[in-house]
mmCIF file of C-alpha atoms in Angstrom:
data_model
loop_
_atom_site.group_PDB
_atom_site.id
_atom_site.type_symbol
_atom_site.label_atom_id
_atom_site.label_comp_id
_atom_site.label_asym_id
_atom_site.label_seq_id
_atom_site.Cartn_x
_atom_site.Cartn_y
_atom_site.Cartn_z
ATOM 1 C CA MET A 1 0.000 0.000 0.000
ATOM 2 C CA LYS A 2 1.377 3.401 -0.955
ATOM 3 C CA THR A 3 1.349 6.101 1.712
ATOM 4 C CA GLU A 4 0.202 9.350 0.068
ATOM 5 C CA ASN A 5 1.566 12.064 2.324
ATOM 6 C CA GLN A 6 4.845 11.850 4.202
ATOM 7 C CA ARG A 7 5.202 15.533 5.071
ATOM 8 C CA ALA A 8 4.293 14.991 8.737
ATOM 9 C CA TRP A 9 7.762 13.470 9.163
ATOM 10 C CA TRP A 10 9.162 17.012 9.110
ATOM 11 C CA LEU A 11 7.551 17.510 12.520
ATOM 12 C CA VAL A 12 10.067 15.026 13.883
ATOM 13 C CA ALA A 13 12.990 17.058 12.530
ATOM 14 C CA PRO A 14 13.612 19.138 15.721
ATOM 15 C CA VAL A 15 13.851 15.976 17.823
ATOM 16 C CA VAL A 16 16.167 14.367 15.278
ATOM 17 C CA LEU A 17 18.434 17.420 15.408
ATOM 18 C CA LEU A 18 18.426 17.435 19.209
ATOM 19 C CA VAL A 19 19.248 13.722 19.394
ATOM 20 C CA ALA A 20 21.948 14.196 16.750
ATOM 21 C CA PHE A 21 23.751 16.754 18.851
ATOM 22 C CA ASN A 22 23.304 15.345 22.335
ATOM 23 C CA ALA A 23 23.607 11.638 21.514
ATOM 24 C CA LEU A 24 24.998 10.885 18.072
ATOM 25 C CA VAL A 25 27.970 13.256 18.056
ATOM 26 C CA PRO A 26 29.185 12.120 21.522
ATOM 27 C CA LEU A 27 28.613 8.480 20.502
ATOM 28 C CA MET A 28 30.659 8.953 17.347
ATOM 29 C CA THR A 29 33.433 10.515 19.392
ATOM 30 C CA VAL A 30 33.408 7.554 21.765
ATOM 31 C CA VAL A 31 33.677 5.184 18.785
ATOM 32 C CA ASN A 32 36.644 7.208 17.500
ATOM 33 C CA TYR A 33 38.355 7.116 20.894
ATOM 34 C CA SER A 34 37.761 3.378 21.246
ATOM 35 C CA VAL A 35 40.115 2.519 18.383
ATOM 36 C CA GLN A 36 42.916 4.904 19.322
ATOM 37 C CA GLU A 37 45.478 5.562 22.021
ATOM 38 C CA THR A 38 45.624 9.132 23.282
ATOM 39 C CA PHE A 39 48.410 10.920 25.082
ATOM 40 C CA GLY A 40 46.573 14.188 25.672
ATOM 41 C CA ASN A 41 46.842 17.426 23.710
ATOM 42 C CA ASN A 42 44.667 15.870 20.985
ATOM 43 C CA GLN A 43 47.376 13.405 19.929
ATOM 44 C CA PHE A 44 45.863 10.123 18.793
ATOM 45 C CA PHE A 45 47.473 6.900 17.600
ATOM 46 C CA TRP A 46 45.653 4.080 15.842
ATOM 47 C CA HIS A 47 45.184 0.997 18.051
ATOM 48 C CA GLY A 48 42.584 -0.960 16.060
ATOM 49 C CA VAL A 49 40.326 -3.264 18.045
ATOM 50 C CA GLY A 50 42.986 -3.813 20.718
ATOM 51 C CA TRP A 51 41.073 -2.050 23.486
ATOM 52 C CA PHE A 52 37.981 -4.113 22.772
ATOM 53 C CA GLN A 53 40.027 -7.292 22.974
ATOM 54 C CA ASP A 54 41.593 -6.172 26.260
ATOM 55 C CA VAL A 55 38.225 -5.310 27.803
ATOM 56 C CA LEU A 56 36.537 -8.513 26.596
ATOM 57 C CA ASN A 57 39.311 -10.619 28.120
ATOM 58 C CA SER A 58 39.639 -8.591 31.317
ATOM 59 C CA GLU A 59 38.632 -10.297 34.558
ATOM 60 C CA ARG A 60 37.887 -6.892 36.029
ATOM 61 C CA PHE A 61 35.260 -6.259 33.335
ATOM 62 C CA HIS A 62 33.734 -9.727 33.745
ATOM 63 C CA ALA A 63 33.462 -9.199 37.503
ATOM 64 C CA ALA A 64 31.882 -5.733 37.152
ATOM 65 C CA LEU A 65 29.455 -7.036 34.506
ATOM 66 C CA GLY A 66 28.526 -9.979 36.750
ATOM 67 C CA ARG A 67 27.861 -7.655 39.693
ATOM 68 C CA GLN A 68 25.841 -5.360 37.453
ATOM 69 C CA LEU A 69 23.659 -8.163 36.064
ATOM 70 C CA LEU A 70 23.085 -9.602 39.540
ATOM 71 C CA PHE A 71 22.145 -6.187 40.920
ATOM 72 C CA THR A 72 19.717 -5.476 38.059
ATOM 73 C CA ALA A 73 18.118 -8.927 38.332
ATOM 74 C CA ILE A 74 17.579 -8.529 42.096
ATOM 75 C CA ILE A 75 16.175 -5.021 41.630
ATOM 76 C CA LEU A 76 13.683 -6.141 38.974
ATOM 77 C CA VAL A 77 12.600 -9.233 40.925
ATOM 78 C CA ILE A 78 11.869 -7.103 44.002
ATOM 79 C CA GLU A 79 10.613 -3.803 42.600
ATOM 80 C CA ILE A 80 8.188 -4.953 39.891
ATOM 81 C CA PRO A 81 6.030 -7.332 42.021
ATOM 82 C CA LEU A 82 6.269 -5.023 45.039
ATOM 83 C CA GLY A 83 5.237 -2.002 42.969
ATOM 84 C CA VAL A 84 2.257 -3.867 41.496
ATOM 85 C CA ALA A 85 1.237 -5.145 44.953
ATOM 86 C CA ILE A 86 1.338 -1.643 46.457
ATOM 87 C CA ALA A 87 -0.605 -0.204 43.503
ATOM 88 C CA LEU A 88 -3.289 -2.897 43.994
ATOM 89 C CA CYS A 89 -3.599 -1.962 47.684
ATOM 90 C CA MET A 90 -3.910 1.767 47.053
ATOM 91 C CA PRO A 91 -7.371 3.393 47.140
ATOM 92 C CA LYS A 92 -8.617 4.200 43.643
ATOM 93 C CA LYS A 93 -10.432 7.459 44.459
ATOM 94 C CA GLY A 94 -11.034 9.995 47.216
ATOM 95 C CA PHE A 95 -8.823 11.858 49.675
ATOM 96 C CA TRP A 96 -6.583 8.905 50.563
ATOM 97 C CA ALA A 97 -5.829 8.192 46.920
ATOM 98 C CA SER A 98 -4.294 11.675 46.642
ATOM 99 C CA VAL A 99 -2.373 11.231 49.907
ATOM 100 C CA CYS A 100 -0.942 7.901 48.732
ATOM 101 C CA LEU A 101 0.052 9.344 45.359
ATOM 102 C CA VAL A 102 1.903 12.270 46.956
ATOM 103 C CA LEU A 103 3.670 9.939 49.410
ATOM 104 C CA MET A 104 4.667 7.639 46.572
ATOM 105 C CA ALA A 105 6.019 10.515 44.495
ATOM 106 C CA LEU A 106 8.214 11.864 47.321
ATOM 107 C CA PRO A 107 11.234 9.534 46.953
ATOM 108 C CA LEU A 108 11.319 10.277 43.213
ATOM 109 C CA LEU A 109 11.754 13.991 43.878
ATOM 110 C CA ILE A 110 14.980 13.557 45.837
ATOM 111 C CA PRO A 111 18.189 13.991 43.806
ATOM 112 C CA TRP A 112 20.258 10.827 43.427
ATOM 113 C CA ASN A 113 23.323 12.109 45.250
ATOM 114 C CA VAL A 114 21.132 13.238 48.163
ATOM 115 C CA VAL A 115 19.610 9.743 48.341
ATOM 116 C CA GLY A 116 23.130 8.293 48.535
ATOM 117 C CA ALA A 117 24.159 10.766 51.248
ATOM 118 C CA MET A 118 20.962 10.134 53.250
ATOM 119 C CA TRP A 119 21.447 6.372 53.206
ATOM 120 C CA ASN A 120 25.139 6.766 53.923
ATOM 121 C CA ILE A 121 24.287 8.345 57.276
ATOM 122 C CA PHE A 122 21.093 6.319 57.866
ATOM 123 C CA ALA A 123 22.967 3.004 57.544
ATOM 124 C CA LEU A 124 26.095 3.837 59.554
ATOM 125 C CA PRO A 125 26.498 1.140 62.221
ATOM 126 C CA ASP A 126 27.338 3.530 65.076
ATOM 127 C CA ILE A 127 25.154 6.609 64.534
ATOM 128 C CA GLY A 128 22.710 5.705 61.712
ATOM 129 C CA LEU A 129 19.207 4.616 62.671
ATOM 130 C CA LEU A 130 19.168 1.593 60.357
ATOM 131 C CA GLY A 131 22.707 0.439 61.150
ATOM 132 C CA TYR A 132 22.334 0.954 64.882
ATOM 133 C CA ALA A 133 18.919 -0.771 64.981
ATOM 134 C CA LEU A 134 20.159 -3.795 63.014
ATOM 135 C CA ASN A 135 23.178 -4.226 65.297
ATOM 136 C CA ALA A 136 21.000 -3.763 68.381
ATOM 137 C CA ALA A 137 18.697 -6.487 67.007
ATOM 138 C CA GLY A 138 21.663 -8.872 66.924
ATOM 139 C CA PHE A 139 22.678 -8.667 63.260
ATOM 140 C CA ASP A 140 26.346 -8.201 62.480
ATOM 141 C CA TYR A 141 25.883 -5.273 60.100
ATOM 142 C CA ASP A 142 28.510 -2.841 58.830
ATOM 143 C CA TYR A 143 28.200 -1.760 55.204
ATOM 144 C CA THR A 144 31.578 -0.058 55.252
ATOM 145 C CA GLN A 145 33.396 -3.343 55.977
ATOM 146 C CA GLN A 146 31.207 -6.253 54.869
ATOM 147 C CA PRO A 147 30.329 -6.870 51.191
ATOM 148 C CA LEU A 148 27.012 -8.553 52.078
ATOM 149 C CA SER A 149 25.935 -5.612 54.232
ATOM 150 C CA ALA A 150 26.956 -3.206 51.448
ATOM 151 C CA TRP A 151 24.868 -5.126 48.898
ATOM 152 C CA PHE A 152 21.913 -5.255 51.286
ATOM 153 C CA THR A 153 22.103 -1.482 51.792
ATOM 154 C CA VAL A 154 22.496 -0.623 48.101
ATOM 155 C CA ILE A 155 19.528 -2.832 47.161
ATOM 156 C CA LEU A 156 17.363 -1.499 50.013
ATOM 157 C CA MET A 157 18.216 2.047 48.988
ATOM 158 C CA ASP A 158 17.296 1.400 45.358
ATOM 159 C CA VAL A 159 14.053 -0.328 46.331
ATOM 160 C CA TRP A 160 13.160 2.636 48.564
ATOM 161 C CA HIS A 161 14.009 5.143 45.863
ATOM 162 C CA TRP A 162 12.523 3.538 42.757
ATOM 163 C CA THR A 163 9.668 1.187 43.697
ATOM 164 C CA SER A 164 7.446 4.294 43.705
ATOM 165 C CA LEU A 165 7.969 4.677 39.976
ATOM 166 C CA VAL A 166 6.635 1.166 39.373
ATOM 167 C CA VAL A 167 3.748 1.887 41.783
ATOM 168 C CA LEU A 168 2.757 5.070 39.959
ATOM 169 C CA LEU A 169 2.918 3.432 36.536
ATOM 170 C CA ALA A 170 0.994 0.346 37.685
ATOM 171 C CA TYR A 171 -1.541 2.568 39.425
ATOM 172 C CA ALA A 172 -2.071 4.572 36.230
ATOM 173 C CA GLY A 173 -2.704 1.281 34.400
ATOM 174 C CA LEU A 174 -5.150 0.095 37.073
ATOM 175 C CA VAL A 175 -7.309 3.228 37.247
ATOM 176 C CA ALA A 176 -7.625 3.208 33.458
ATOM 177 C CA ILE A 177 -9.521 -0.126 33.542
ATOM 178 C CA PRO A 178 -13.238 0.546 32.949
ATOM 179 C CA ASP A 179 -15.648 -0.583 35.713
ATOM 180 C CA ALA A 180 -17.496 -2.753 33.190
ATOM 181 C CA TYR A 181 -14.685 -5.330 33.359
ATOM 182 C CA TYR A 182 -15.017 -5.646 37.145
ATOM 183 C CA GLN A 183 -18.797 -5.838 36.898
ATOM 184 C CA ALA A 184 -18.563 -8.636 34.341
ATOM 185 C CA ALA A 185 -16.081 -10.471 36.558
ATOM 186 C CA LYS A 186 -18.399 -10.092 39.546
ATOM 187 C CA ILE A 187 -21.336 -11.525 37.584
ATOM 188 C CA ASP A 188 -19.161 -14.493 36.609
ATOM 189 C CA GLY A 189 -18.127 -14.939 40.244
ATOM 190 C CA ALA A 190 -14.412 -14.529 39.490
ATOM 191 C CA SER A 191 -12.018 -14.701 42.440
ATOM 192 C CA ALA A 192 -9.662 -11.817 43.259
ATOM 193 C CA TRP A 193 -6.761 -13.814 41.772
ATOM 194 C CA LYS A 194 -8.652 -14.431 38.516
ATOM 195 C CA VAL A 195 -9.547 -10.728 38.277
ATOM 196 C CA PHE A 196 -5.870 -9.923 38.696
ATOM 197 C CA ARG A 197 -4.667 -12.612 36.295
ATOM 198 C CA HIS A 198 -7.180 -12.083 33.502
ATOM 199 C CA ILE A 199 -8.174 -8.401 33.782
ATOM 200 C CA GLN A 200 -5.711 -6.286 35.737
ATOM 201 C CA LEU A 201 -2.443 -7.861 34.625
ATOM 202 C CA PRO A 202 -3.240 -7.873 30.874
ATOM 203 C CA LYS A 203 -4.514 -4.295 31.103
ATOM 204 C CA MET A 204 -1.297 -3.250 32.864
ATOM 205 C CA ASN A 205 0.850 -4.910 30.199
ATOM 206 C CA ARG A 206 1.905 -1.681 28.500
ATOM 207 C CA VAL A 207 2.715 0.295 31.624
ATOM 208 C CA LEU A 208 4.571 -2.671 33.084
ATOM 209 C CA THR A 209 6.617 -2.914 29.887
ATOM 210 C CA ILE A 210 7.605 0.708 30.367
ATOM 211 C CA ALA A 211 8.259 0.133 34.089
ATOM 212 C CA ILE A 212 10.507 -2.884 33.438
ATOM 213 C CA LEU A 213 12.391 -1.098 30.662
ATOM 214 C CA LEU A 214 12.932 2.028 32.739
ATOM 215 C CA ARG A 215 13.999 0.089 35.807
ATOM 216 C CA PHE A 216 16.267 -2.166 33.764
ATOM 217 C CA MET A 217 18.011 0.714 32.038
ATOM 218 C CA ASP A 218 18.261 2.854 35.173
ATOM 219 C CA SER A 219 19.545 0.065 37.391
ATOM 220 C CA PHE A 220 21.915 -1.194 34.703
ATOM 221 C CA MET A 221 23.440 2.269 34.457
ATOM 222 C CA ILE A 222 23.302 3.083 38.179
ATOM 223 C CA TYR A 223 26.167 5.256 39.342
ATOM 224 C CA THR A 224 25.498 8.112 41.745
ATOM 225 C CA GLU A 225 23.694 6.374 44.604
ATOM 226 C CA PRO A 226 26.121 3.461 45.180
ATOM 227 C CA PHE A 227 29.085 5.738 44.502
ATOM 228 C CA VAL A 228 28.016 8.166 47.224
ATOM 229 C CA LEU A 229 26.977 5.354 49.576
ATOM 230 C CA THR A 230 29.867 2.909 49.297
ATOM 231 C CA GLY A 231 32.268 4.367 46.716
ATOM 232 C CA GLY A 232 32.204 0.935 45.062
ATOM 233 C CA GLY A 233 33.483 -0.830 48.168
ATOM 234 C CA PRO A 234 34.277 -2.481 50.447
ATOM 235 C CA GLY A 235 37.049 -3.603 48.086
ATOM 236 C CA ASN A 236 35.244 -3.838 44.754
ATOM 237 C CA ALA A 237 32.098 -5.435 46.167
ATOM 238 C CA THR A 238 29.716 -2.775 44.832
ATOM 239 C CA THR A 239 31.800 -1.558 41.893
ATOM 240 C CA PHE A 240 29.184 -1.748 39.165
ATOM 241 C CA LEU A 241 29.932 -1.202 35.475
ATOM 242 C CA SER A 242 29.399 2.551 35.465
ATOM 243 C CA ILE A 243 31.553 3.055 38.574
ATOM 244 C CA ASP A 244 34.319 0.945 37.029
ATOM 245 C CA LEU A 245 33.977 2.868 33.772
ATOM 246 C CA VAL A 246 34.408 6.222 35.513
ATOM 247 C CA LYS A 247 37.401 4.867 37.429
ATOM 248 C CA ILE A 248 39.066 3.876 34.135
ATOM 249 C CA ALA A 249 38.089 7.044 32.237
ATOM 250 C CA LEU A 250 38.619 9.722 34.869
ATOM 251 C CA GLY A 251 40.657 8.003 37.588
ATOM 252 C CA GLN A 252 43.239 6.400 35.324
ATOM 253 C CA PHE A 253 42.529 8.638 32.309
ATOM 254 C CA ASP A 254 42.610 5.593 30.003
ATOM 255 C CA LEU A 255 40.232 6.994 27.412
ATOM 256 C CA GLY A 256 40.659 4.215 24.839
ATOM 257 C CA PRO A 257 39.775 1.277 27.134
ATOM 258 C CA ALA A 258 37.012 3.363 28.743
ATOM 259 C CA ALA A 259 35.513 4.120 25.313
ATOM 260 C CA ALA A 260 35.690 0.449 24.295
ATOM 261 C CA MET A 261 34.124 -0.605 27.594
ATOM 262 C CA SER A 262 31.326 1.964 27.290
ATOM 263 C CA LEU A 263 30.487 0.747 23.766
ATOM 264 C CA ILE A 264 30.287 -2.873 24.936
ATOM 265 C CA TYR A 265 28.147 -1.666 27.847
ATOM 266 C CA PHE A 266 25.924 0.270 25.398
ATOM 267 C CA VAL A 267 25.431 -2.713 23.090
ATOM 268 C CA ILE A 268 24.453 -4.952 26.024
ATOM 269 C CA THR A 269 21.962 -2.356 27.325
ATOM 270 C CA LEU A 270 20.505 -1.907 23.850
ATOM 271 C CA ALA A 271 20.161 -5.659 23.270
ATOM 272 C CA VAL A 272 18.509 -6.422 26.607
ATOM 273 C CA SER A 273 16.138 -3.435 26.295
ATOM 274 C CA TRP A 274 15.171 -4.558 22.789
ATOM 275 C CA LEU A 275 14.669 -8.132 23.986
ATOM 276 C CA PHE A 276 12.442 -7.044 26.899
ATOM 277 C CA PHE A 277 10.416 -4.751 24.670
ATOM 278 C CA THR A 278 10.005 -7.343 21.926
ATOM 279 C CA LEU A 279 9.030 -10.161 24.262
ATOM 280 C CA MET A 280 6.564 -8.043 26.187
ATOM 281 C CA THR A 281 4.865 -6.514 23.162
ATOM 282 C CA ARG A 282 4.810 -9.744 21.156
ATOM 283 C CA ASN A 283 1.776 -11.101 23.016
ATOM 284 C CA GLU A 284 -0.028 -7.842 22.348
ATOM 285 C CA ALA A 285 0.622 -8.091 18.614
ATOM 286 C CA LYS A 286 -0.814 -11.607 18.398
ATOM 287 C CA MET B 1 35.898 24.950 8.245
ATOM 288 C CA MET B 2 34.821 23.703 11.652
ATOM 289 C CA ASP B 3 37.629 22.153 13.691
ATOM 290 C CA LEU B 4 36.620 18.557 14.414
ATOM 291 C CA SER B 5 39.996 17.372 15.686
ATOM 292 C CA TRP B 6 38.502 16.854 19.170
ATOM 293 C CA MET B 7 36.322 14.108 17.681
ATOM 294 C CA ALA B 8 39.487 12.217 16.706
ATOM 295 C CA TRP B 9 38.141 10.946 13.368
ATOM 296 C CA THR B 10 39.910 8.182 11.472
ATOM 297 C CA TRP B 11 39.006 7.005 7.967
ATOM 298 C CA GLN B 12 38.073 3.619 9.403
ATOM 299 C CA THR B 13 35.512 5.021 11.853
ATOM 300 C CA GLY B 14 34.314 7.422 9.154
ATOM 301 C CA ALA B 15 33.712 4.475 6.830
ATOM 302 C CA PHE B 16 31.950 2.591 9.646
ATOM 303 C CA PHE B 17 29.441 5.409 10.190
ATOM 304 C CA ALA B 18 29.105 6.048 6.457
ATOM 305 C CA VAL B 19 28.006 2.412 5.944
ATOM 306 C CA ILE B 20 25.422 2.736 8.716
ATOM 307 C CA PHE B 21 24.020 6.060 7.483
ATOM 308 C CA LEU B 22 24.038 4.981 3.839
ATOM 309 C CA SER B 23 22.200 1.774 4.673
ATOM 310 C CA ILE B 24 19.524 3.780 6.528
ATOM 311 C CA ALA B 25 19.285 6.227 3.612
ATOM 312 C CA PHE B 26 19.049 3.294 1.186
ATOM 313 C CA MET B 27 16.145 1.876 3.213
ATOM 314 C CA GLY B 28 14.381 5.249 2.930
ATOM 315 C CA VAL B 29 14.925 5.494 -0.820
ATOM 316 C CA ARG B 30 13.869 1.888 -1.312
ATOM 317 C CA GLU B 31 10.669 2.473 0.664
ATOM 318 C CA ARG B 32 9.946 5.585 -1.439
ATOM 319 C CA PHE B 33 10.255 3.805 -4.770
ATOM 320 C CA LYS B 34 9.276 0.293 -3.752
ATOM 321 C CA PRO B 35 6.918 0.458 -0.765
ATOM 322 C CA GLY B 36 6.484 -2.715 1.222
ATOM 323 C CA GLY B 37 7.797 -1.955 4.663
ATOM 324 C CA HIS B 38 4.751 -3.257 6.496
ATOM 325 C CA PRO B 39 5.423 -5.786 9.253
ATOM 326 C CA ARG B 40 5.606 -9.480 8.393
ATOM 327 C CA ARG B 41 5.740 -12.545 10.662
ATOM 328 C CA GLY B 42 9.106 -14.321 10.440
ATOM 329 C CA VAL B 43 10.594 -17.569 11.763
ATOM 330 C CA LEU B 44 11.192 -16.094 15.214
ATOM 331 C CA GLY B 45 7.505 -15.255 15.526
ATOM 332 C CA LEU B 46 8.243 -11.548 15.464
ATOM 333 C CA ASP B 47 6.428 -8.950 13.391
ATOM 334 C CA THR B 48 9.237 -6.991 11.776
ATOM 335 C CA THR B 49 9.437 -4.150 9.270
ATOM 336 C CA ARG B 50 12.462 -3.643 7.005
ATOM 337 C CA GLY B 51 13.811 -1.114 9.511
ATOM 338 C CA ASP B 52 13.453 -3.628 12.359
ATOM 339 C CA ARG B 53 15.352 -6.184 10.315
ATOM 340 C CA LEU B 54 18.171 -3.710 9.682
ATOM 341 C CA PHE B 55 18.338 -2.983 13.421
ATOM 342 C CA ILE B 56 18.383 -6.714 14.288
ATOM 343 C CA THR B 57 21.103 -7.244 11.676
ATOM 344 C CA TYR B 58 23.346 -4.547 13.161
ATOM 345 C CA LEU B 59 22.693 -5.505 16.765
ATOM 346 C CA GLY B 60 23.369 -9.171 16.033
ATOM 347 C CA SER B 61 26.468 -8.261 14.034
ATOM 348 C CA ALA B 62 27.828 -6.263 16.978
ATOM 349 C CA PHE B 63 27.557 -9.350 19.176
ATOM 350 C CA ILE B 64 29.046 -11.611 16.483
ATOM 351 C CA VAL B 65 32.074 -9.321 16.161
ATOM 352 C CA LEU B 66 32.484 -8.897 19.935
ATOM 353 C CA GLY B 67 32.077 -12.638 20.498
ATOM 354 C CA TRP B 68 34.623 -13.438 17.777
ATOM 355 C CA LEU B 69 37.051 -10.887 19.186
ATOM 356 C CA GLY B 70 36.681 -12.232 22.735
ATOM 357 C CA ILE B 71 37.027 -15.905 21.763
ATOM 358 C CA MET B 72 39.083 -16.031 18.558
ATOM 359 C CA GLY B 73 40.819 -12.622 18.564
ATOM 360 C CA THR B 74 41.977 -10.905 15.387
ATOM 361 C CA PRO B 75 41.704 -10.899 12.356
ATOM 362 C CA LEU B 76 37.963 -10.338 12.093
ATOM 363 C CA TRP B 77 37.311 -11.643 8.559
ATOM 364 C CA GLY B 78 35.488 -14.666 9.936
ATOM 365 C CA ALA B 79 33.270 -12.406 12.038
ATOM 366 C CA LEU B 80 32.539 -10.238 8.994
ATOM 367 C CA ILE B 81 31.452 -13.271 6.950
ATOM 368 C CA LEU B 82 29.266 -14.499 9.824
ATOM 369 C CA ALA B 83 27.735 -11.025 10.193
ATOM 370 C CA LEU B 84 26.943 -10.880 6.469
ATOM 371 C CA LEU B 85 25.372 -14.343 6.639
ATOM 372 C CA TRP B 86 23.393 -13.234 9.692
ATOM 373 C CA GLY B 87 22.159 -10.125 7.826
ATOM 374 C CA GLY B 88 21.106 -12.252 4.848
ATOM 375 C CA PHE B 89 19.234 -14.648 7.144
ATOM 376 C CA VAL B 90 17.482 -11.804 8.994
ATOM 377 C CA PHE B 91 16.279 -10.104 5.786
ATOM 378 C CA TRP B 92 15.253 -13.422 4.282
ATOM 379 C CA LYS B 93 13.567 -15.238 7.145
ATOM 380 C CA VAL B 94 13.085 -13.060 10.266
#
């Protein structure tokens, strides 16, 4: 079928220009850096795919990638069901609905570095409320010394900060379901589980796709909060990919390996995001 | 002439981006003169347009090249042949 009028595409031109300058040009520069060695003062020497080979065979990269994947998997497994559960429990109309929505939006308004600083103090074992309470309850907890405690704190912090986003998206999906569906389910005598499984969950499909994609991409690229909280430690226990990348690029000023690593990181993020999106929208297309 | 030395261009990276942009432009021209970019159901059960298939080709090729480089090392001729075969398969069957 021939499309008659394509002029509306010009409306997209401003966005294309914006993306070209804030994404494409930097990306091209990163690609250029990834195949060269630089000694400062804009002196570059061809290095081919050597940096890529180094990064792909580096144990440091494998370890950071492993930590990153584990962190993202844990975050998604906790935040998505928890967010949906909270959204289901929230009142759908009236005064308390507004109160809940404002409360849920609060963590999202706090800047990332402030969240890290807050949790840094909150979780300190000697003066922080969380750290002190856990130790008083008999747990051996010190996120500055123990990797397990550091992981627990970073995950708890992320769940506190970002579950609200899933809640708000799921809530938006839930309130958009017409009452007729619930009335039909009531007439059929459907249980609460069946209403959830066959009405609410399918109707939330789109918003949950967005929620999973946003949470995947955000958690996979997380930097500020764990950096402020633990600085990547103790040791390298919470050194995720982005923290390691910044260490290589700015700490060691190895721009070539950092560029190669960021491109590998980018391709993985792109592939997983595409996979999630495709799998979750495939059922819809059928 | 704008000074682009900070972007550290090389002819190899220039050629890399030229291939990508030209392939996208070619898809546009092809669609203009020979429309037919509506989604079709392929062997993977996905509904893909021509643009989707180009994206899958490039994304898959990136992993083929990275995988080859990580396991076999250089040279990358084998990876290039595999990537071309992958692209042919995607446009034919996916």
